[in-house]
CSV table of C-alpha atoms in Angstrom, one decimal:
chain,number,residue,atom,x,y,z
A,1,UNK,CA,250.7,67.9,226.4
A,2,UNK,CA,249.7,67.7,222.9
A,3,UNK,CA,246.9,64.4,222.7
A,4,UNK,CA,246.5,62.2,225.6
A,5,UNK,CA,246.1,58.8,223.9
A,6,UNK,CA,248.1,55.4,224.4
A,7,UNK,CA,251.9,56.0,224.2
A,8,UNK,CA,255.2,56.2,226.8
A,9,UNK,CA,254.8,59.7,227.3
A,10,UNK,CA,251.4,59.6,228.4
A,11,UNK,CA,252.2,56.4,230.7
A,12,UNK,CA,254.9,58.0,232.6
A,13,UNK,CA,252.1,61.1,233.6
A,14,UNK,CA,249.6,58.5,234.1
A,15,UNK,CA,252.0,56.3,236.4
A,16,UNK,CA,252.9,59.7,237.8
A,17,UNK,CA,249.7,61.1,239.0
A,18,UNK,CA,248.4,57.7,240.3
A,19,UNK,CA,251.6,57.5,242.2
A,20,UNK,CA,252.3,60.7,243.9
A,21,UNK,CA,251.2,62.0,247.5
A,22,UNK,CA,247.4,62.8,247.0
A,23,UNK,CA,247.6,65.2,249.7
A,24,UNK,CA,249.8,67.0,248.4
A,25,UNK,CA,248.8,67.7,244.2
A,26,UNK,CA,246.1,67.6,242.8
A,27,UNK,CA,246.3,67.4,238.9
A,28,UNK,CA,244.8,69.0,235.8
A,29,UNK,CA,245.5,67.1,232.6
A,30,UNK,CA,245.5,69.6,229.5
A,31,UNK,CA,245.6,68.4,225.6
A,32,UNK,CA,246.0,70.8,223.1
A,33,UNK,CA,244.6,68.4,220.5
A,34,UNK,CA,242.3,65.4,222.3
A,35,UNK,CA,242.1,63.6,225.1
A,36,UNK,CA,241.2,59.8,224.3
A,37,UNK,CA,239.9,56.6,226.0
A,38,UNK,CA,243.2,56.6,227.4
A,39,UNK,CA,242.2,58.7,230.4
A,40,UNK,CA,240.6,55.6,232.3
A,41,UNK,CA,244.2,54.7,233.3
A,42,UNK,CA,244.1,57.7,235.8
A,43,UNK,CA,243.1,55.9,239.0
A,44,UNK,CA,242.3,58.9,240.7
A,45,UNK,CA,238.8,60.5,240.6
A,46,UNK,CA,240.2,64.2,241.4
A,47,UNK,CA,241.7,64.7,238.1
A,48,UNK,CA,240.1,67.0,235.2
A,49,UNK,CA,240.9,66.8,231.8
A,50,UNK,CA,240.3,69.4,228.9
A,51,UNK,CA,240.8,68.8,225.3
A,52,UNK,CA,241.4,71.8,223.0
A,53,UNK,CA,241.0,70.3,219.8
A,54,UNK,CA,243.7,72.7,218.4
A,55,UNK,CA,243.9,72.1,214.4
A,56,UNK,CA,247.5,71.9,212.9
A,57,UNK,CA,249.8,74.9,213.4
A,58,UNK,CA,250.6,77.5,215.8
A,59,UNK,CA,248.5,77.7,219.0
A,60,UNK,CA,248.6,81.3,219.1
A,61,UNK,CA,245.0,81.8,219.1
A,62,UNK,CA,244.6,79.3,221.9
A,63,UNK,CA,246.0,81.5,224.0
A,64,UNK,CA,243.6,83.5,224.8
A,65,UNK,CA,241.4,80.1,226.1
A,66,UNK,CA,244.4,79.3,228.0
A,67,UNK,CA,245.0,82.3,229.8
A,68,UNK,CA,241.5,81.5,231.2
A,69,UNK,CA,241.8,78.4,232.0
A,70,UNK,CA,245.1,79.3,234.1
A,71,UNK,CA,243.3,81.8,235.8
A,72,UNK,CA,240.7,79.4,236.3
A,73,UNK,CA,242.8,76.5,237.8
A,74,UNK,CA,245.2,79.2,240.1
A,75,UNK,CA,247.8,75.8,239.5
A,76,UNK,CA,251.3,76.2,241.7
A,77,UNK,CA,252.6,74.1,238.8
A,78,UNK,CA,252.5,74.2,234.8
A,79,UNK,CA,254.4,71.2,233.2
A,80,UNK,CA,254.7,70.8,230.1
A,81,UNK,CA,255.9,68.1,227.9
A,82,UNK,CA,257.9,68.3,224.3
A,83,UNK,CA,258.3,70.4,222.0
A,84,UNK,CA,254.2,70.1,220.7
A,85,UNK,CA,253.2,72.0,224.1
A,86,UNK,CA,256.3,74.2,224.6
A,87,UNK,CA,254.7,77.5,223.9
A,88,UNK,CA,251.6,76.8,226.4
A,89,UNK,CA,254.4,77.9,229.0
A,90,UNK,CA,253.7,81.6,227.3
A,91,UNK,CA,250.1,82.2,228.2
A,92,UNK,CA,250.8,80.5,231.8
A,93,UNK,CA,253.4,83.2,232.3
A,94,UNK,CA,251.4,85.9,231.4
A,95,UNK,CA,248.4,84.5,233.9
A,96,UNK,CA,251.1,84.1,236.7
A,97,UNK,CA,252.0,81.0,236.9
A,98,UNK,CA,255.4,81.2,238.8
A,99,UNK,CA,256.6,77.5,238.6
A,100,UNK,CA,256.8,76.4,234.6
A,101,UNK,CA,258.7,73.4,234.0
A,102,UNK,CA,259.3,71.7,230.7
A,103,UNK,CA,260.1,68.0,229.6
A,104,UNK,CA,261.9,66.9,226.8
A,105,UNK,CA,260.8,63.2,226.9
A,106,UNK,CA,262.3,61.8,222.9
A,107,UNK,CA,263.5,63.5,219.8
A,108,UNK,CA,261.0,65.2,217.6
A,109,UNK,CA,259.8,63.5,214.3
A,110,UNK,CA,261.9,64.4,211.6
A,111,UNK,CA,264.7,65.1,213.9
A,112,UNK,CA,266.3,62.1,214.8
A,113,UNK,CA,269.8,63.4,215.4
A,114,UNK,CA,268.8,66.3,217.2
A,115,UNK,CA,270.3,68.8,214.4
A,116,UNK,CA,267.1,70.6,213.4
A,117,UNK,CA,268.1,74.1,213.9
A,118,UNK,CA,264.8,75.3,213.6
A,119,UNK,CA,263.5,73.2,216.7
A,120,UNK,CA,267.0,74.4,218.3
A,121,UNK,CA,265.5,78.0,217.8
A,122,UNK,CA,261.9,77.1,219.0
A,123,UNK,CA,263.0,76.0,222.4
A,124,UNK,CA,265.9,79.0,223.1
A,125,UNK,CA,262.9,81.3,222.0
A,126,UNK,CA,260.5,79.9,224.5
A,127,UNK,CA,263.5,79.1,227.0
A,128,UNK,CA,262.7,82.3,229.5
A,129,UNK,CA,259.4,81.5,229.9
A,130,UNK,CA,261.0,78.4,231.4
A,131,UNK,CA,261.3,77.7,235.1
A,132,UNK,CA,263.3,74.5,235.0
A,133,UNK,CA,263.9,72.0,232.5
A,134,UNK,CA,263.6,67.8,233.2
A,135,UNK,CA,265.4,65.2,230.6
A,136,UNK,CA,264.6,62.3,230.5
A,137,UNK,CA,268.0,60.6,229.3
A,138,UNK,CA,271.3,62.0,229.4
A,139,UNK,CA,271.4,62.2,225.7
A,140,UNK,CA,268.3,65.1,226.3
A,141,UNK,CA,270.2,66.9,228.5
A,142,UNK,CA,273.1,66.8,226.9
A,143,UNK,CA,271.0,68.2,223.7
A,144,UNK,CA,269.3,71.3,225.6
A,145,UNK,CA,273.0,72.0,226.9
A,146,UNK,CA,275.0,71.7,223.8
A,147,UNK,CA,272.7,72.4,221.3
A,148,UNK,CA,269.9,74.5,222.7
A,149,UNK,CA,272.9,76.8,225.2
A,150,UNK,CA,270.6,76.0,228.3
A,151,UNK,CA,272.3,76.3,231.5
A,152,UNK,CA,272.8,72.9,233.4
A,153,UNK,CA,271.6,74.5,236.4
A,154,UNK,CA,268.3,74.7,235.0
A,155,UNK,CA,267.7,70.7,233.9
A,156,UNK,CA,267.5,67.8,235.6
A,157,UNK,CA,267.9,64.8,234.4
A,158,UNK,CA,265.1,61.8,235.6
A,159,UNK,CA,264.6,58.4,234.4
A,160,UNK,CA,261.1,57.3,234.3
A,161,UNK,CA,259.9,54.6,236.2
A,162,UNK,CA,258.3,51.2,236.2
A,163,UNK,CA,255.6,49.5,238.2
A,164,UNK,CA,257.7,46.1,239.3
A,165,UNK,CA,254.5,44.5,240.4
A,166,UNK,CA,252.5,45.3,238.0
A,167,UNK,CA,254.9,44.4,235.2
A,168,UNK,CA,257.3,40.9,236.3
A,169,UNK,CA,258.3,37.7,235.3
A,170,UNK,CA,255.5,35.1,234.8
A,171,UNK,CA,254.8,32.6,237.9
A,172,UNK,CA,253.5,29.8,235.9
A,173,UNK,CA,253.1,28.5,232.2
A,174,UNK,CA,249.4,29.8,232.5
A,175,UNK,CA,250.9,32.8,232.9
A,176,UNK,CA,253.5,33.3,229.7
A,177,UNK,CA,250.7,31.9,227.4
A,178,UNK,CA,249.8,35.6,225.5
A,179,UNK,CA,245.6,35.6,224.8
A,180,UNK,CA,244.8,34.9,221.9
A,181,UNK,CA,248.3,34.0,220.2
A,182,UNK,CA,248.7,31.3,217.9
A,183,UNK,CA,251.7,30.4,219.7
A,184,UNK,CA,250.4,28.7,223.0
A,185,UNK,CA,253.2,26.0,223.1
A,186,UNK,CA,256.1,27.1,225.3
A,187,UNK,CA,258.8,25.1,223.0
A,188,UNK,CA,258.6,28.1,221.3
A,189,UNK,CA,261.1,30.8,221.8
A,190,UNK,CA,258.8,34.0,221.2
A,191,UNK,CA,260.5,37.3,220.3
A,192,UNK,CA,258.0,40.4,220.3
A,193,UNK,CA,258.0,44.2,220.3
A,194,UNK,CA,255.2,46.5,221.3
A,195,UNK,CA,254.4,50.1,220.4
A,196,UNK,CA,252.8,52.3,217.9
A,197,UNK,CA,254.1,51.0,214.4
A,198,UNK,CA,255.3,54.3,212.8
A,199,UNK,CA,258.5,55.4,211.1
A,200,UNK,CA,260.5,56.1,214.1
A,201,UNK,CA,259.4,53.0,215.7
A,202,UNK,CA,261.1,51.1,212.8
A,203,UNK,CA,259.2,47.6,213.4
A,204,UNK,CA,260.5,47.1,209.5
A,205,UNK,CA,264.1,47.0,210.8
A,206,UNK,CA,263.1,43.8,213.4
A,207,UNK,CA,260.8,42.1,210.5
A,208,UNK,CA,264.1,41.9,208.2
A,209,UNK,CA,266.2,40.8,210.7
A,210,UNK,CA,263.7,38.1,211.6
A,211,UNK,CA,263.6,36.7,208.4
A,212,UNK,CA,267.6,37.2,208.2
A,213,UNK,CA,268.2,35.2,211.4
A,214,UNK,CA,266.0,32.7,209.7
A,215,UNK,CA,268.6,32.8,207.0
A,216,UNK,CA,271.6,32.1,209.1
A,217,UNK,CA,269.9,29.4,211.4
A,218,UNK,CA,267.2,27.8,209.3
A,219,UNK,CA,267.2,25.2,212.2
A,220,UNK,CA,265.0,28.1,214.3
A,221,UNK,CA,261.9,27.9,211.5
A,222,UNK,CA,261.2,24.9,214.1
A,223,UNK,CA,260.9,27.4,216.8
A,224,UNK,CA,261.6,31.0,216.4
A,225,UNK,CA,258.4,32.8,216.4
A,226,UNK,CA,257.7,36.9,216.2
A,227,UNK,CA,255.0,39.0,217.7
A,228,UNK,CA,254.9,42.4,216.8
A,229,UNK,CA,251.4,44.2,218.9
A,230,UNK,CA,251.0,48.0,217.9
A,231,UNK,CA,249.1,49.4,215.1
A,232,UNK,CA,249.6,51.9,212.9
A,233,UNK,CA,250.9,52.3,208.8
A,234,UNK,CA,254.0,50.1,209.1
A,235,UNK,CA,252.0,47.3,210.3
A,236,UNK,CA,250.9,46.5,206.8
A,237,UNK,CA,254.6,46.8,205.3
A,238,UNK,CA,255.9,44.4,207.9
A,239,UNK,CA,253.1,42.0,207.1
A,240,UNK,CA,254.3,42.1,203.3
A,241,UNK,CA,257.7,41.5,204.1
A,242,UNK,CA,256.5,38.2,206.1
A,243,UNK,CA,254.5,37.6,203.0
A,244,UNK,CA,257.2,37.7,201.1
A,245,UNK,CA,259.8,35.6,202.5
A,246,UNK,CA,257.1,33.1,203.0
A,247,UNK,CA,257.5,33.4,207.2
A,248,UNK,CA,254.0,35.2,207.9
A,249,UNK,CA,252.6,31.7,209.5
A,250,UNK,CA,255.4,32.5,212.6
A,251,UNK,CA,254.9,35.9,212.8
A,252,UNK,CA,252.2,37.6,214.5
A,253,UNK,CA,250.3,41.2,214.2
A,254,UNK,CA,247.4,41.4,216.4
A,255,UNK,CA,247.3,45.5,216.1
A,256,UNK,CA,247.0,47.7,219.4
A,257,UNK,CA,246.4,45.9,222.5
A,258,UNK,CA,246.0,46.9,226.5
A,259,UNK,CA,247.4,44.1,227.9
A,260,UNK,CA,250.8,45.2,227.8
A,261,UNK,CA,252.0,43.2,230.6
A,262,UNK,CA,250.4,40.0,230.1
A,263,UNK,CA,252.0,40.5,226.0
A,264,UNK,CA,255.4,40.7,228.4
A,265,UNK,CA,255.5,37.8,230.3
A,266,UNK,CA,254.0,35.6,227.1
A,267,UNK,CA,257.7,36.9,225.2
A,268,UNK,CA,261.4,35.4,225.8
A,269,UNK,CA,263.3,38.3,224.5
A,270,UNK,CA,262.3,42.1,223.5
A,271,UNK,CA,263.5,44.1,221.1
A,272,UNK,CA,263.0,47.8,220.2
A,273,UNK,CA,264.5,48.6,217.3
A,274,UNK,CA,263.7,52.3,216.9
A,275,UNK,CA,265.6,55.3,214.6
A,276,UNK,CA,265.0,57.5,218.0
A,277,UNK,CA,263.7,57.1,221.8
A,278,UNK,CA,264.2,59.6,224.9
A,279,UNK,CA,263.7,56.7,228.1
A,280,UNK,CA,261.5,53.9,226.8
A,281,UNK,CA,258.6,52.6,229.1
A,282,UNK,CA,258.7,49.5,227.1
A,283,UNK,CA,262.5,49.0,227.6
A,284,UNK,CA,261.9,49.5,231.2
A,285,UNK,CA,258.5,47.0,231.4
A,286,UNK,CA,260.3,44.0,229.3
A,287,UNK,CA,263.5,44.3,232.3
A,288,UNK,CA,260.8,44.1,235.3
A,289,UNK,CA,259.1,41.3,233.1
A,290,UNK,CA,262.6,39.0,233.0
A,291,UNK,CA,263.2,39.8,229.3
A,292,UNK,CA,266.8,40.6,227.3
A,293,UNK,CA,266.4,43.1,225.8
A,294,UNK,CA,267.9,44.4,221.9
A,295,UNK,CA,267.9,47.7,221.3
A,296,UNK,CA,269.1,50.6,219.1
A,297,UNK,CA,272.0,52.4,220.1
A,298,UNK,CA,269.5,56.1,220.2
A,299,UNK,CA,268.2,58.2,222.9
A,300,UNK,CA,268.4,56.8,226.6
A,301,UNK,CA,268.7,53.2,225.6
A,302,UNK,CA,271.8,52.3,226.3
A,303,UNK,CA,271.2,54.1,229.5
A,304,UNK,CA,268.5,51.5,230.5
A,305,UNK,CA,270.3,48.1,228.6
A,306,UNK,CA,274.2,47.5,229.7
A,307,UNK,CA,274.8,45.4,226.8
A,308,UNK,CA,276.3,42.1,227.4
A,309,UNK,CA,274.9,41.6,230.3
A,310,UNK,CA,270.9,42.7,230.4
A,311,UNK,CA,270.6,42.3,226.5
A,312,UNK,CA,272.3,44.0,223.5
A,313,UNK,CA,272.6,47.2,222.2
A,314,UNK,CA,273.1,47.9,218.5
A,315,UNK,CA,273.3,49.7,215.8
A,316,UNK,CA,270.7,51.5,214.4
A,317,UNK,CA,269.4,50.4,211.6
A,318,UNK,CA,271.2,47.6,211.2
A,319,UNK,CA,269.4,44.4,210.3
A,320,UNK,CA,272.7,42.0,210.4
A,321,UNK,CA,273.7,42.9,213.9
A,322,UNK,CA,269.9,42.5,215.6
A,323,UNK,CA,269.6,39.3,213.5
A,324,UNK,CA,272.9,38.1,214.9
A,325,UNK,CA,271.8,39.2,218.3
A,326,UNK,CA,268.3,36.9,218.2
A,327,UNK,CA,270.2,34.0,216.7
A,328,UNK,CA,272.4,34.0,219.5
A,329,UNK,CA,269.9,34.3,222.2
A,330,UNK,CA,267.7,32.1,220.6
A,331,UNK,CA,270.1,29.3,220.1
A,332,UNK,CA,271.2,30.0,224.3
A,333,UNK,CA,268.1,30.1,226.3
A,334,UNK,CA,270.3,29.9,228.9
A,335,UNK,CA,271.9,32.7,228.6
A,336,UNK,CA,268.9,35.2,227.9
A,337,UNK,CA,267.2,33.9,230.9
A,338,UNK,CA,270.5,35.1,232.8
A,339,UNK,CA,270.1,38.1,230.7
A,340,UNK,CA,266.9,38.4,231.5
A,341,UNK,CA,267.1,38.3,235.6
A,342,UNK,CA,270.0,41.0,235.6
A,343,UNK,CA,267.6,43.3,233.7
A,344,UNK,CA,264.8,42.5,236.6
A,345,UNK,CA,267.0,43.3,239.3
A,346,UNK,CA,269.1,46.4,237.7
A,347,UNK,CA,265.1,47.6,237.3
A,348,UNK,CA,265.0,47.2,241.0
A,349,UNK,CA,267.5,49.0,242.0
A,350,UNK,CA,267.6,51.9,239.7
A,351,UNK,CA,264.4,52.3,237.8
A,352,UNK,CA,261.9,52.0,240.5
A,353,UNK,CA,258.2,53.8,240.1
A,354,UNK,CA,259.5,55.2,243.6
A,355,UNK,CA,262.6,56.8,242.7
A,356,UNK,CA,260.9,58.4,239.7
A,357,UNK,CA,257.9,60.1,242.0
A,358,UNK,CA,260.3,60.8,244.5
A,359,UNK,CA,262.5,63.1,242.4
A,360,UNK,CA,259.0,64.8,240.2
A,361,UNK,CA,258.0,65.1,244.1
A,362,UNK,CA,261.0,66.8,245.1
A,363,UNK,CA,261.5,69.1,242.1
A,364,UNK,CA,258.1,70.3,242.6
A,365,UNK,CA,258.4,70.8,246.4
A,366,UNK,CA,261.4,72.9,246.0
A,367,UNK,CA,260.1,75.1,242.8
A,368,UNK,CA,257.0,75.6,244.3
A,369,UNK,CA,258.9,76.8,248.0
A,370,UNK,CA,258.8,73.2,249.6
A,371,UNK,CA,255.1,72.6,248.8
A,372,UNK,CA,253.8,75.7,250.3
A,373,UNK,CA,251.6,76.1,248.0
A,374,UNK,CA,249.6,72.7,247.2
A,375,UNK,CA,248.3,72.9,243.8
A,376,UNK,CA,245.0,72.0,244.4
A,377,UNK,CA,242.5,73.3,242.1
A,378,UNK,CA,239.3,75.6,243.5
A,379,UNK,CA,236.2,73.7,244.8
A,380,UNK,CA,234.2,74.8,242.0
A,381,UNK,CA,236.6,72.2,239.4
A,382,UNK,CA,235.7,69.0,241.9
């Protein structure tokens, strides 16, 4: 992959890894850029990592330091994910790899709608180096079919996964108090969001239709409150806007946190209001932890939210209609709690951690010639 740092990407191959049959693959995690802090999530102790700290551009003259390393780790399985690591499929074909898979796991920055036909022309260039292809939502593969001419035969189509236990609805008020929140008192209805606060995040989009609900129910000032946790240059735009409007005293910005499941179960509604998304982990970790959920109509989301009846889905972009969407929950508890346990249990039926290892599992079994060959890297790399 390109960095291995905090992000839904890098969860799903960290919730991946820790999941599947240790007997079975072994795993070599590879960043063309860095490999952060991040790592510590891996729960295994057989997994190497190597960061390349490849500058901007092409990673043509990586290849040579790849071919090595292929040659090196003798893996059954390259897998790369998005567009940033497409080309390492090249040197892993030239050092024999047989089995090279590629994800497309969200749309590339800059290219929202999918239209780029430049990116379009990256991937059908790299496509024969391409064993088989996995999408993460059906938008994806609908995009490498109609837009990249990739043969459906070669994708499938996986949702990722959640961790139910780890991520689920809080037992006790002890439990939906957030650490270190200014709002501890559970009359207040809390609405939050939680990723990386960039552009195509769009945490500006939920901060104006905070204030807006505001607008149409000045009655909620009494108990409305927003928590927005992620870090990142929007974080100080949103904070003006607050400023503004004179709401910044019921908003909160703590910047990047790890507790992503206790930040859940401390929320009553989550929204994710972003310009793009392939499957979103957070989506999927606010369901298991009881929330509604509002989200942009992009990407996989309404894939994961059936509005109406686990949350909403809305426009993107459009202030008014989230706005009228928090006013409503907010103003029936009632009804977002319902909301809420129909997103738990459509989690549990369809969006398990199981069923997402299961099908990786499978794929890889049958690629590879029904696990004949394990993957397991040489004991020299122990």
């Amino acid at each position: 992959m390109y960095r291995f740092d905090m992000g839904g990407l890098e969860n799903g191959v960290v919730n991946l890894i820790n999941n599947m049959n240790s007997e079975k693959y072994r795993h070599a995690v590879v960043a063309l850029t860095e490999i952060t802090d991040f790592r510590n999530r891996v729960g295994r102790d057989d997994v190497v990592f190597y960061a390349l700290n490849k500058p901007a551009g092409h990673a043509f003259w990586l290849y040579p330091k790849l071919f090595r390393l292929f040659r090196k780790l003798r893996p059954a399985i390259v897998h790369t994910r998005n567009l940033a690591a497409l080309e390492v499929l090249v040197p892993a074909w030239a050092a024999g790899v047989s089995v090279r898979i590629h994800g497309e796991h969200g749309r590339d920055v800059g290219d929202f709608d999918g239209n780029n036909a430049k990116y379009q022309w990256m991937r059908r260039i790299y496509a024969p180096f391409v064993t088989h292809y996995l999408a993460l939502s059906r938008d994806l593969a609908l995009y490498l079919t109609e837009k990249v001419h990739i043969s459906s035969k070669r994708i499938t189509q996986v949702y990722n996964g959640v961790d139910a236990v780890r991520f689920s609805p809080a037992e006790s008020i002890k439990q939906s108090v957030i650490q270190g929140s200014p709002f501890a008192d559970r009359g207040l209805w809390i609405v939050g969001t939680v990723g990386r606060m960039q552009t195509v995040k769009d945490q500006l989009t939920l901060t104006r239709a905070f204030i807006r609900a505001l607008e149409i129910a000045p009655e909620l000032k009494a108990h409305l409150r927003l928590a927005m946790v992620g870090d990142g240059p929007l974080r100080v735009s949103c904070q003006k806007l607050l400023d503004s409007a004179g709401v910044a005293q019921l908003a909160w910005l703590p910047g990047a946190r790890n507790d992503v499941a206790e930040i859940m179960r401390g929320l009553d509604c989550f929204v994710l209001p972003s310009l793009a998304e392939g499957i979103s982990n957070t989506i999927l970790e606010a369901m298991a932890c009881g929330l509604p959920v509002i989200a942009t109509d992009v990407g996989g989301n309404a894939d994961l939210v059936l509005s109406g009846v686990t949350g909403q889905i809305v426009p993107v972009g459009d202030v008014e209609a989230i706005a009228r969407s928090l006013v409503q929950l907010a103003t029936s508890p009632e009804l977002a709690q319902e909301m809420g346990r129909a997103g738990r249990q459509r989690v549990l039926e369809k969006f398990s951690l199981e069923a997402m290892v299961g099908t990786y599992q499978g794929l890889y079994d049958r690629l590879s010639g029904a696990g004949e060959s394990s993957g397991r890297l040489p004991p020299s790399n122990r």
